[in-house]
Amino acid sequence: MKYIRLFLLSGLFLGVCMTIVYSFQFGDFYIGLITGLTLGFFFGLFNAGFSYYSDQKLKKKGIDTANTSPRQSRKMSVDATVSEAIAVSEKAILSLNRSVIKDKDLTAGTIKAKTKITWKSFGEVIKISTLSSGDSQTLIEIKSSPFMPTNVIDYGKGLENVETIVNYIKSNLNGEVLVGS
């Protein structure tokens, strides 16, 4: 159902836009309609097919693809101090391909990073926040959102970033995911 919805939404949107453009360009609504809907059909087919392909690659990595929204977040609890959690989180971000740390605030317990442009997206902004929750317990919140706020599709890139960071932190610190969206 997800792929049909993606096919219809992306294909119809482009098809209608191209129908308007080509109707004016050719001076004939019928030619514009046929051209626009044909382009929309192939564009929708490409988006749905590529999304399916990307989801299959994520599933092979053991990542659940039920929610592949470009905006992803996870909260987890780890058995570590805030400074240890920040150090491991920084390494986790740097383990991502083409990532750069933009800001690190040890007093606030936050890290802000950016991934560079890929064929899946124009890059993502990754934010990690930490909060001490007692004796050697730290809550970590990991967020990934598209660099371009208008981006509605990233073929699971945001999900892959967050899951990679979560798995890195879990493998280096004893932790569990509390909330995922």
Coordinates of N, CA and C in Angstrom, one line a residue, residues 100-175:
V100 N 29.7 15.1 9.2 CA 30.6 16.1 9.8 C 30.0 16.6 11.1
I101 N 30.7 16.7 12.1 CA 30.2 17.3 13.4 C 30.3 18.8 13.2
K102 N 29.2 19.5 13.4 CA 29.1 20.9 13.3 C 29.2 21.6 14.6
D103 N 28.7 21.0 15.7 CA 28.7 21.7 17.0 C 28.6 20.6 18.1
K104 N 29.4 20.8 19.1 CA 29.4 19.9 20.3 C 29.5 20.8 21.5
D105 N 28.4 20.6 22.4 CA 28.3 21.4 23.6 C 28.3 20.4 24.8
L106 N 29.5 20.3 25.4 CA 29.6 19.4 26.5 C 28.7 19.8 27.8
T107 N 28.6 21.1 28.0 CA 27.8 21.5 29.1 C 26.3 21.2 28.9
A108 N 25.8 21.4 27.7 CA 24.4 21.1 27.4 C 24.2 19.6 27.1
G109 N 25.3 18.9 26.8 CA 25.2 17.5 26.4 C 24.6 17.3 25.0
T110 N 25.0 18.1 24.1 CA 24.4 18.0 22.7 C 25.5 17.9 21.7
I111 N 25.1 17.3 20.6 CA 26.0 17.2 19.4 C 25.1 17.5 18.2
K112 N 25.6 18.3 17.3 CA 24.8 18.6 16.1 C 25.8 18.2 14.9
A113 N 25.3 17.5 14.0 CA 26.1 17.1 12.8 C 25.3 17.1 11.6
K114 N 26.0 17.0 10.5 CA 25.3 17.1 9.2 C 26.0 16.0 8.3
T115 N 25.1 15.3 7.5 CA 25.7 14.4 6.5 C 25.6 15.2 5.2
K116 N 26.5 14.8 4.3 CA 26.6 15.5 3.0 C 25.6 14.9 2.0
I117 N 25.4 15.6 0.9 CA 24.5 15.2 -0.1 C 24.8 13.8 -0.6
T118 N 23.8 13.0 -0.8 CA 23.9 11.7 -1.5 C 22.8 11.6 -2.5
W119 N 22.8 10.5 -3.3 CA 21.8 10.3 -4.3 C 20.4 10.1 -3.6
K120 N 20.4 9.8 -2.3 CA 19.1 9.6 -1.6 C 18.5 10.9 -1.1
S121 N 19.3 11.8 -0.7 CA 18.8 13.1 -0.1 C 19.9 14.2 -0.3
F122 N 19.4 15.4 0.1 CA 20.3 16.6 0.1 C 21.1 16.7 1.4
G123 N 21.1 15.6 2.2 CA 21.8 15.6 3.4 C 20.9 15.7 4.6
E124 N 21.3 15.3 5.7 CA 20.5 15.2 6.9 C 21.2 16.0 8.1
V125 N 20.4 16.5 8.9 CA 20.9 17.2 10.2 C 20.6 16.2 11.3
I126 N 21.7 15.9 12.0 CA 21.5 14.9 13.1 C 21.8 15.6 14.4
K127 N 20.9 15.4 15.4 CA 21.1 16.0 16.7 C 21.0 15.0 17.7
I128 N 21.9 15.0 18.6 CA 22.0 14.1 19.8 C 22.0 14.9 21.0
S129 N 21.0 14.6 21.9 CA 20.9 15.2 23.2 C 21.0 14.2 24.3
T130 N 21.8 14.6 25.4 CA 21.9 13.6 26.5 C 21.4 14.3 27.8
L131 N 21.0 13.5 28.7 CA 20.5 13.9 30.0 C 20.8 12.9 31.0
S132 N 21.4 13.3 32.1 CA 21.8 12.4 33.2 C 20.5 12.0 33.9
S133 N 20.3 10.7 34.2 CA 19.1 10.3 34.8 C 19.4 9.4 36.1
G134 N 20.5 9.8 36.7 CA 20.9 9.1 38.0 C 22.3 8.5 37.9
D135 N 22.6 7.6 38.8 CA 23.9 7.0 38.9 C 24.3 6.3 37.6
S136 N 25.2 6.9 36.9 CA 25.7 6.2 35.7 C 24.6 5.8 34.7
Q137 N 23.6 6.6 34.7 CA 22.5 6.4 33.7 C 22.3 7.6 32.9
T138 N 22.2 7.5 31.6 CA 22.1 8.7 30.7 C 21.0 8.4 29.7
L139 N 20.1 9.3 29.5 CA 19.1 9.3 28.4 C 19.7 9.9 27.2
I140 N 19.6 9.3 26.1 CA 20.1 9.8 24.8 C 18.9 9.9 23.8
E141 N 18.8 11.1 23.2 CA 17.8 11.3 22.2 C 18.5 11.6 20.9
I142 N 18.2 10.8 19.8 CA 18.8 10.9 18.5 C 17.8 11.3 17.5
K143 N 18.0 12.4 16.8 CA 17.1 12.9 15.8 C 17.8 13.1 14.5
S144 N 17.1 12.7 13.4 CA 17.6 12.9 12.1 C 16.5 13.5 11.2
S145 N 16.8 14.7 10.6 CA 15.8 15.3 9.8 C 16.5 15.8 8.5
P146 N 15.8 15.9 7.4 CA 16.4 16.4 6.2 C 17.0 17.8 6.3
F147 N 18.1 18.0 5.6 CA 18.7 19.3 5.5 C 17.7 20.3 4.9
M148 N 17.0 19.9 3.9 CA 15.9 20.7 3.3 C 14.6 20.4 3.9
P149 N 14.0 21.3 4.6 CA 12.8 20.9 5.4 C 11.6 20.5 4.5
T150 N 11.6 20.8 3.2 CA 10.5 20.5 2.3 C 10.7 19.0 1.8
N151 N 11.8 18.4 2.1 CA 12.0 17.0 1.6 C 11.0 16.0 2.2
V152 N 10.3 15.3 1.4 CA 9.3 14.4 1.9 C 9.7 12.9 1.7
I153 N 10.7 12.7 0.9 CA 11.2 11.3 0.6 C 12.7 11.3 0.7
D154 N 13.2 10.3 1.4 CA 14.7 10.1 1.5 C 15.1 8.7 1.3
Y155 N 14.2 7.9 0.9 CA 14.4 6.4 0.6 C 15.0 5.7 1.8
G156 N 14.6 6.1 3.0 CA 15.1 5.5 4.2 C 16.4 5.9 4.8
K157 N 17.0 7.0 4.2 CA 18.3 7.5 4.7 C 18.3 7.9 6.1
G158 N 17.3 8.7 6.5 CA 17.2 9.1 7.9 C 17.0 8.0 8.9
L159 N 16.2 7.0 8.5 CA 16.1 5.8 9.3 C 17.4 5.0 9.4
E160 N 18.1 4.9 8.3 CA 19.4 4.2 8.3 C 20.4 4.9 9.2
N161 N 20.4 6.3 9.2 CA 21.3 7.0 10.0 C 21.0 6.8 11.5
V162 N 19.8 6.9 11.9 CA 19.4 6.7 13.3 C 19.7 5.3 13.8
E163 N 19.3 4.3 13.0 CA 19.5 2.9 13.4 C 21.0 2.6 13.5
T164 N 21.8 3.2 12.6 CA 23.3 3.0 12.7 C 23.8 3.6 14.0
I165 N 23.4 4.8 14.3 CA 23.9 5.4 15.5 C 23.4 4.6 16.8
V166 N 22.1 4.2 16.8 CA 21.6 3.4 17.9 C 22.4 2.1 18.1
N167 N 22.6 1.4 17.0 CA 23.3 0.2 17.1 C 24.8 0.4 17.5
Y168 N 25.4 1.4 17.1 CA 26.8 1.7 17.5 C 26.8 2.0 19.0
I169 N 25.9 2.8 19.5 CA 25.9 3.1 20.9 C 25.6 1.9 21.7
K170 N 24.6 1.1 21.3 CA 24.3 -0.2 22.0 C 25.4 -1.2 22.0
S171 N 26.3 -1.2 21.0 CA 27.4 -2.1 21.0 C 28.5 -1.6 21.9
N172 N 28.6 -0.3 22.1 CA 29.7 0.2 23.0 C 29.3 0.5 24.4
L173 N 28.0 0.7 24.6 CA 27.5 1.0 26.0 C 26.3 0.1 26.2
N174 N 26.1 -0.3 27.4 CA 25.0 -1.2 27.7 C 23.7 -0.3 27.7
G175 N 22.9 -0.5 26.7 CA 21.7 0.4 26.5 C 20.5 -0.3 25.9

